[in-house]
Every structure is written in structure tokens, then in C-alpha cells.
Amino acid sequence: MRRPGPAYLDFMASTPVDPSVIDAMTDAMSHDWGNPHSDHAHGLQASKIVERSREALAALLGAGEDEILFTSGATEANNLAIKGVMSSAERRGNHLVVSSIEHKCVLEAARSLVKTGIEVTEVKPGADGRVRAEAIAQALRPDTALVSVMHANNETGVIQPVREIAEICHRQGVLFHTDAAQTVGKIDVDFNHTGADLLSFSGHKFYGPKGIGGLVVSRAARLRLVPQLDGGGQQPLGRSGTVPVPLCAGLAAAARLYERHGQSARTHIQSLQRLLEDRVTRKGCPFTINPHAERIPGCTSLRAEGVNAEDILLHARGELSASTGSACNSGSIEPSYVLLAQGLSFDEASSSVRIGIGRTTSEADIDRAVSALLAAHEKAYRAAA
């Protein structure tokens, strides 16, 4: 029998795969194992699973089925959106605008283009973690081809004004991309309402499998998106590679799960988030909540008093699984670049812990996490004295 592990409060990094998702994937692996691009009975059967997945994702996102492009995850989707537009002969110019709090895959994709002659402007957020639409407007130039601003930040949970930013971009003929990895399957996301031309998402952020995500591509953006993988062009828009049927089946199951339980899950998560925040910030407790605008449910950035966040998590490791920020940077000793961009000091950013609450979190998990955080802070504080 597996021993119960630490309380898991890192749902911004990844989520457990729901049993219904596992069932859908297992069934597809057992019965629909043909190549979905083959024109025979087994291939056509597998192709039906892929198309049903497109239908489920289109319904979840308010998009057309022909606008859904499957990728290996949000990292590939973000790279395709940024590099695909900026390498197009049809692009408006050589200028790219991103926010300075984007996920590393967006920032590094943008920075990699500098050596090809692309100019990149990084726009900082306000002190509350929100990127101002007027700051984006000021960054636009006659040669701006693309703007990329995430739907919600993966460290603070702050929701960005993407619709307002999209409208500003479109008035000047600029394409707009948003990384929605932290919002799809957590809050209602309608592709048309966001105003985005390109929208990225990832299955493992909403109880689906790792290894699959997607890029929603508007009909207006198609002519300005160049494929980044050479091969057989198996998918629309030329994305090459055999589509993984079991992962598509799992992704569709995760999408349907949100449609059935999304509202009740949000209510549950918000209730537990209030409980945790109230308890760790009571009078005499050594934590404060970092400044923030409106957030997605379940994401809390806590700042510890007088100690390093890495030390807290080290002392709490047996009781709590949480992080200091993006899982991509969890092995780094550098403070969060997101919090630094918001205006926090080096010490403040270094003492911040990200808590992520999800659909399967229980009140007992919160009790355990609060006790672990307080005990770990005391140990870390004494060790530093």
C-alpha cells in the first residue's frame, strides 16, 4: 500500500490526471492504436478520436474545430506562435512586444529571435502584477508584427487584460498571442472573447495528460504563421508529426470534465484559498500575501518574514509540496523574475513561496500545509539567526 505523501499544493505546476482521463486514454491505447493519418479502417477509427477531441476542445474554448492545432504542450505552442509569426514573409515588420513576466518559454523564444534581426520590447507590469494596456500601446511601433501577453501569470495568478490589449493591437494591424496555459480548464476561456489571434494551452494544467497541448489559430492569423517542424504536415497549418491518439482522448476527457465540474471546482478552490490565506496571515503569523490584482482561483504568492523561501520549502518537504515559482526555474537559486518585475526587492522576491490549490485539494491538506509552513518558517528563522 502506498504511503500518503506530503500535501500537494503545486497545482500551477501540474495537476493529477483525473480517473476519467486515464480511462479514456487506456481505451484509446487498447482499441484505437492505428495511425490516424492512414487511409484504412484502423487509421480512420483512430482519426475519429482525434476529431472528437478537436470538437471537445473547440466547445471548451468557443473556437472553430479548424482553429485547433494539437502540439506537444504549451512550450511548443508558444514557440510556434512567436517564431511562426516572426518568420513569416507576410509579417508586418521586425518588432515583437512581450511582457517581462511571461513564462520562460515565451521570453526565451522571443530573445532567441534577436540574432535573426528581430527587435524585442519587454513591457513590465504594475506593482499589482498586471500589465497595463496603455503600456502595451506605448510600446507599439509601425513595424510591430506581434504582441504576446499571457492570460494569467503562472507565479502570481494575476489575470491580464488580454481583451483590451487585443483591441489595441488590432486597431494597428498587429497580431496578438496569449499563453492561456494557466487559465484553460480553470476559468471560462472563450477564444473569441479574449480577442486573441493565437492562444496556447496545456493538458496537464487541467487534469489531463502531459505531452499534449495546443494552439488555437484564428482564420486571420493563418496566412502569417509559418510551421516550425519539417515533416509530413499531418495537421492543418502544416504542423508535422503523428498526432498522439491516446493523448488526444485524454485531453478531450479533461475538457469535458471542466464543462461538467468547472463551476463547483472554482467554488471549492476559492473557499480553500481563503481559508489558507486567512490562517497564514493572521496576527502574529510570519507571512504576507504579495500585491496582486484579480487572480485565477487557487494561486497564492506568499512572502515569508526574514527567511529564504528555499529554506522554508526544504524544512517543509516531508509535509508539503509547493514551489518558489515556475517549475522550470525551481532548481534555480535566483529569485523570481516575475516578482522582481513587479517591483519587489531581491530579498522580498527570494522569500516568496507559490501555493497552488486544485480540485482535489482537501481541507485536511490546507491544515497540514499551514502547520508545515509555520513550523518550517520557525526552523529556517532559527537556523538563519
C-alpha atoms as one frame of an Amber mdcrd trajectory, in Angstrom:
protein
   0.000   0.000   0.000   1.379   3.402  -1.000   2.170   5.643   1.960   0.397
   9.014   1.871   2.869  11.659   0.753   3.085  15.365   1.503   0.107  17.646
   0.904   0.277  18.657  -2.757  -0.188  22.408  -3.245   1.604  22.996  -6.531
  -1.342  22.895  -8.933   0.077  25.756 -11.026   2.989  23.460 -11.951   0.893
  20.392 -12.764  -2.317  18.595 -11.846  -3.084  14.936 -11.143  -4.559  13.089
 -14.101  -8.271  12.560 -13.498  -9.503   8.922 -13.485 -11.879   9.673 -16.374
  -8.898  10.893 -18.383  -6.937   7.729 -17.603  -9.927   5.612 -18.675 -10.236
   7.474 -21.979  -6.529   7.111 -22.704  -6.455   3.441 -21.755  -9.406   2.725
 -24.021  -7.757   4.549 -26.926  -4.467   2.717 -26.408  -6.288  -0.608 -26.336
  -8.673  -0.131 -29.248  -7.703   2.909 -31.342  -3.995   2.348 -31.883  -3.943
   2.856 -35.646  -2.132   5.760 -37.281  -4.795   8.497 -37.541  -3.293   9.675
 -40.830  -3.651   6.292 -42.559  -6.499   5.820 -45.006  -7.723   2.401 -43.862
 -10.126   1.073 -41.227  -7.726   1.234 -38.282  -6.477   4.664 -39.271  -9.968
   6.032 -39.810 -11.068   4.748 -36.396  -8.115   6.490 -34.741  -8.830   9.620
 -36.758 -12.338   9.734 -35.283 -10.829  10.000 -31.784  -8.682  12.933 -32.890
 -11.643  14.705 -34.458 -13.789  14.163 -31.356 -11.007  15.694 -29.327 -10.974
  18.710 -31.622 -14.723  19.003 -31.141 -14.364  18.881 -27.346 -11.600  21.498
 -27.298 -13.472  23.741 -29.714 -16.546  23.558 -27.470 -14.478  24.311 -24.363
 -12.741  27.301 -25.947 -15.526  28.728 -28.097 -13.399  28.181 -31.188 -13.882
  26.536 -34.553 -12.725  22.944 -34.929 -10.496  24.029 -37.802  -8.798  26.518
 -35.461  -7.492  23.829 -33.059  -3.917  22.671 -33.642  -2.535  19.957 -31.340
   1.029  20.340 -30.067   3.240  18.586 -27.523   2.328  21.215 -24.930   2.279
  24.941 -24.274   6.033  25.306 -24.787   5.770  24.137 -28.390   2.573  26.129
 -28.913   4.189  29.331 -27.627   7.296  28.792 -29.735   5.161  28.124 -32.806
   3.096  31.255 -32.248   6.072  33.551 -31.736   8.589  32.100 -34.169   5.902
  31.147 -36.667   4.626  34.713 -36.967   8.013  36.419 -36.749   9.491  34.209
 -39.514   6.602  34.793 -41.902   7.222  36.752 -45.072   3.750  38.211 -44.536
   4.607  39.750 -41.154   4.123  43.467 -40.648   7.696  44.171 -39.522  10.618
  43.112 -37.353   9.352  44.256 -33.953   7.964  41.944 -31.251   6.415  43.011
 -27.925   6.137  40.703 -24.903   5.559  41.308 -21.217   8.529  40.813 -18.894
   6.541  38.344 -16.749   5.856  35.782 -19.466   6.699  32.126 -18.944  10.320
  31.363 -19.766   9.372  29.577 -22.984   7.876  32.813 -24.325  10.711  35.035
 -23.143  13.433  32.722 -24.430  11.657  32.212 -27.758  11.459  35.983 -28.161
  15.074  36.570 -27.123  16.310  33.865 -29.492  14.971  35.891 -32.411  17.210
  38.880 -31.695  20.100  37.196 -33.511  17.894  36.985 -36.629  17.339  40.742
 -36.674  14.087  40.867 -34.719  13.803  43.690 -32.174  12.111  42.748 -28.894
  10.494  45.074 -26.362   9.673  43.691 -22.902   6.945  45.562 -21.019   6.915
  45.469 -17.215   3.744  45.041 -15.125   2.490  47.387 -12.428   3.105  46.782
  -8.727  -0.028  44.612  -8.635   1.322  42.248 -11.302  -0.990  43.493 -14.039
   0.359  44.532 -17.421  -1.258  47.821 -18.352  -2.889  48.006 -21.770  -1.659
  51.577 -22.146   1.926  50.372 -21.588   1.491  47.937 -24.465   0.042  50.726
 -26.610   3.096  52.884 -25.910   5.406  50.029 -26.913   3.804  49.547 -30.345
   5.622  50.797 -33.424   4.759  50.944 -37.123   6.841  47.776 -37.617   5.358
  45.768 -34.720   4.235  42.363 -36.014   3.147  40.577 -32.841   2.342  41.165
 -29.171   2.380  38.290 -26.657   0.885  38.733 -23.177  -0.154  35.767 -21.038
  -3.765  35.308 -19.929  -2.749  34.740 -16.295   0.649  34.626 -14.666   1.930
  31.248 -13.523   3.538  32.590 -10.326   1.082  35.200  -9.051  -2.098  34.063
 -10.801  -2.835  37.645 -11.871  -5.255  37.807 -14.803  -4.114  40.122 -17.572
  -6.374  42.478 -19.593  -5.966  40.478 -22.773  -9.144  41.626 -24.500  -8.223
  45.280 -24.032  -4.689  44.609 -25.257  -6.001  42.659 -28.266  -8.242  45.565
 -29.264  -5.297  47.971 -29.130  -3.223  45.617 -31.272  -5.922  45.068 -33.856
  -6.530  48.794 -34.296  -2.946  48.978 -35.554  -2.993  45.755 -37.572  -0.838
  43.835 -35.073  -1.430  40.156 -34.259  -1.984  39.214 -30.604  -0.969  35.958
 -28.891  -1.834  34.882 -25.357  -0.418  31.995 -23.354  -3.509  30.605 -21.612
  -1.828  27.580 -20.010  -2.893  28.772 -16.550  -6.494  29.636 -17.410  -7.859
  26.965 -19.759  -9.668  24.401 -17.626  -9.518  26.653 -14.547 -11.736  29.570
 -15.527 -14.028  30.108 -18.506 -11.958  30.932 -21.580 -13.647  31.938 -24.824
 -11.241  32.363 -27.715 -13.318  34.998 -29.451 -13.907  36.944 -26.243 -10.170
  37.148 -25.497  -9.673  38.834 -28.849  -6.525  36.781 -29.401  -5.363  35.669
 -32.821  -3.370  32.836 -31.240  -3.971  31.114 -27.889  -1.822  28.403 -26.274
  -2.923  25.776 -23.743  -1.563  22.680 -21.990  -3.352  19.476 -20.964  -1.512
  18.741 -17.742  -2.545  22.076 -16.241  -6.198  20.957 -16.074  -6.139  17.284
 -15.045  -5.169  15.986 -18.467  -2.018  14.172 -19.606   1.433  15.635 -20.049
   2.801  15.735 -23.567  -0.157  17.393 -25.267  -1.494  20.900 -25.578  -2.474
  23.101 -28.424  -2.522  26.368 -30.262  -5.783  27.973 -31.311  -5.192  29.888
 -34.530  -7.723  32.371 -35.853  -8.525  32.334 -39.523  -6.980  35.812 -39.783
  -3.638  34.573 -38.406  -3.272  31.521 -40.642  -1.527  33.247 -43.503   1.040
  34.740 -41.115   2.061  31.540 -39.305   4.999  29.502 -40.631   5.318  25.841
 -39.488   8.371  25.221 -37.303   8.614  21.426 -37.686   9.625  19.927 -41.020
   7.909  16.708 -41.970   4.703  15.327 -43.384   2.467  18.228 -42.371  -0.051
  15.858 -40.799  -2.160  18.590 -39.194  -3.804  21.720 -40.539  -1.399  24.660
 -40.831   1.394  22.185 -41.589   2.253  21.015 -38.061   4.185  17.806 -38.702
   4.233  14.629 -36.634   1.813  11.778 -35.973  -0.965  13.006 -33.703  -0.926
  11.001 -30.407  -4.406   9.480 -30.313  -4.440   8.415 -26.619  -3.264  11.864
 -25.522  -5.989  13.464 -27.646  -8.552  11.194 -25.992  -7.273  12.221 -22.570
  -7.288  15.901 -23.466 -10.897  15.657 -24.625 -11.874  13.938 -21.371 -10.208
  16.741 -19.389 -12.118  19.335 -21.416 -15.429  17.590 -20.728 -14.504  17.328
 -17.048 -14.247  21.115 -16.841 -17.565  21.589 -18.600 -19.241  19.292 -16.035
 -17.485  20.389 -12.855 -15.763  23.705 -13.565 -18.058  25.942 -11.533 -18.204
  23.673  -8.483 -14.419  23.230  -8.630 -13.851  27.000  -8.652 -16.136  27.452
  -5.639 -14.306  24.694  -3.754 -10.867  26.065  -4.637 -11.734  29.650  -3.719
 -13.085  28.533  -0.345  -9.876  26.669   0.481  -7.750  29.549  -0.786  -9.498
  31.976   1.572  -9.008  29.520   4.434  -5.279  29.181   3.779  -4.690  32.898
   3.288  -6.640  33.810   6.419  -4.695  31.350   8.533  -1.154  32.105   7.388
  -1.626  35.886   7.576  -3.295  36.083  10.988  -1.829  38.473  13.541   1.492
  37.094  14.680   1.983  34.844  11.646   5.141  35.422   9.575   3.578  35.514
   6.092   2.053  38.219   3.925   0.387  37.923   0.522   2.296  39.615  -2.279
   0.481  42.504  -4.004  -1.871  41.341  -6.724  -4.737  42.321  -8.990  -7.571
  39.877  -9.788  -6.251  36.290  -9.758  -7.253  32.883 -11.038  -8.665  30.682
  -8.253  -6.114  28.794  -6.184  -2.892  30.704  -6.872  -1.334  32.499  -3.900
   2.093  34.135  -3.736   3.172  34.266  -0.073   6.119  36.225   1.280   7.875
  34.932   4.392   9.315  37.240   7.003  13.078  37.164   7.407  13.901  33.850
   5.718  14.582  32.456   2.259  11.736  30.592   0.552  14.030  27.743  -0.477
  14.859  27.134   3.195  11.171  27.040   4.124  10.362  24.510   1.421  13.366
  22.405   2.375  12.189  22.193   6.000   8.583  21.547   4.893   9.428  18.957
   2.236   8.147  15.946   4.169   4.755  17.575   4.730   4.209  19.940   1.806
   4.880  20.036  -1.935   4.945  23.653  -3.107   7.404  25.815  -5.028   9.072
  29.190  -5.200   7.672  29.877  -8.659   7.710  28.357 -12.126   8.601  24.659
 -12.180  11.031  25.499 -14.992  13.055  27.585 -12.530  12.575  25.530  -9.359
  16.182  24.348  -9.426  17.496  27.905  -9.639  18.702  29.921  -6.654  17.747
  33.154  -8.379  14.692  34.998  -7.038  11.533  35.168  -9.125  11.985  37.449
 -12.135   8.200  37.907 -12.109   8.169  39.378  -8.603  11.258  41.468  -9.323
   9.472  42.916 -12.362   6.551  43.850 -10.100   8.934  45.927  -8.017   9.652
  43.605  -5.101  13.164  43.782  -3.698  15.687  40.979  -4.133  15.093  39.833
  -0.548  11.298  40.018  -0.875  11.292  38.002  -4.092  13.715  35.476  -2.583
  11.401  34.902   0.380   8.276  34.190  -1.686   6.508  30.831  -1.950   3.866
  29.929  -4.530   0.878  27.935  -3.290  -1.383  26.274  -5.866  -4.718  24.782
  -4.784  -6.711  22.460  -7.029  -9.905  20.495  -7.443  -8.649  17.534  -5.400
  -7.269  19.621  -2.520  -8.994  18.950   0.809  -9.377  20.997   3.972  -7.054
  18.478   5.623  -4.416  19.389   3.017  -4.790  23.044   3.972  -4.475  22.225
   7.682  -1.340  20.231   7.009   0.137  22.887   4.730  -0.432  25.720   7.201
   1.164  23.733  10.024   4.087  22.798   7.774   4.673  26.384   6.623   4.625
  27.804  10.139   6.887  25.079  11.527   9.279  25.358   8.582   9.481  29.126
   8.959  10.388  28.778  12.618  13.134  26.245  11.812  14.507  28.345   8.964
  14.420  31.519  11.061  16.325  29.865  13.905  18.879  28.404  11.509  19.481
  31.822   9.964  19.849  33.574  13.327
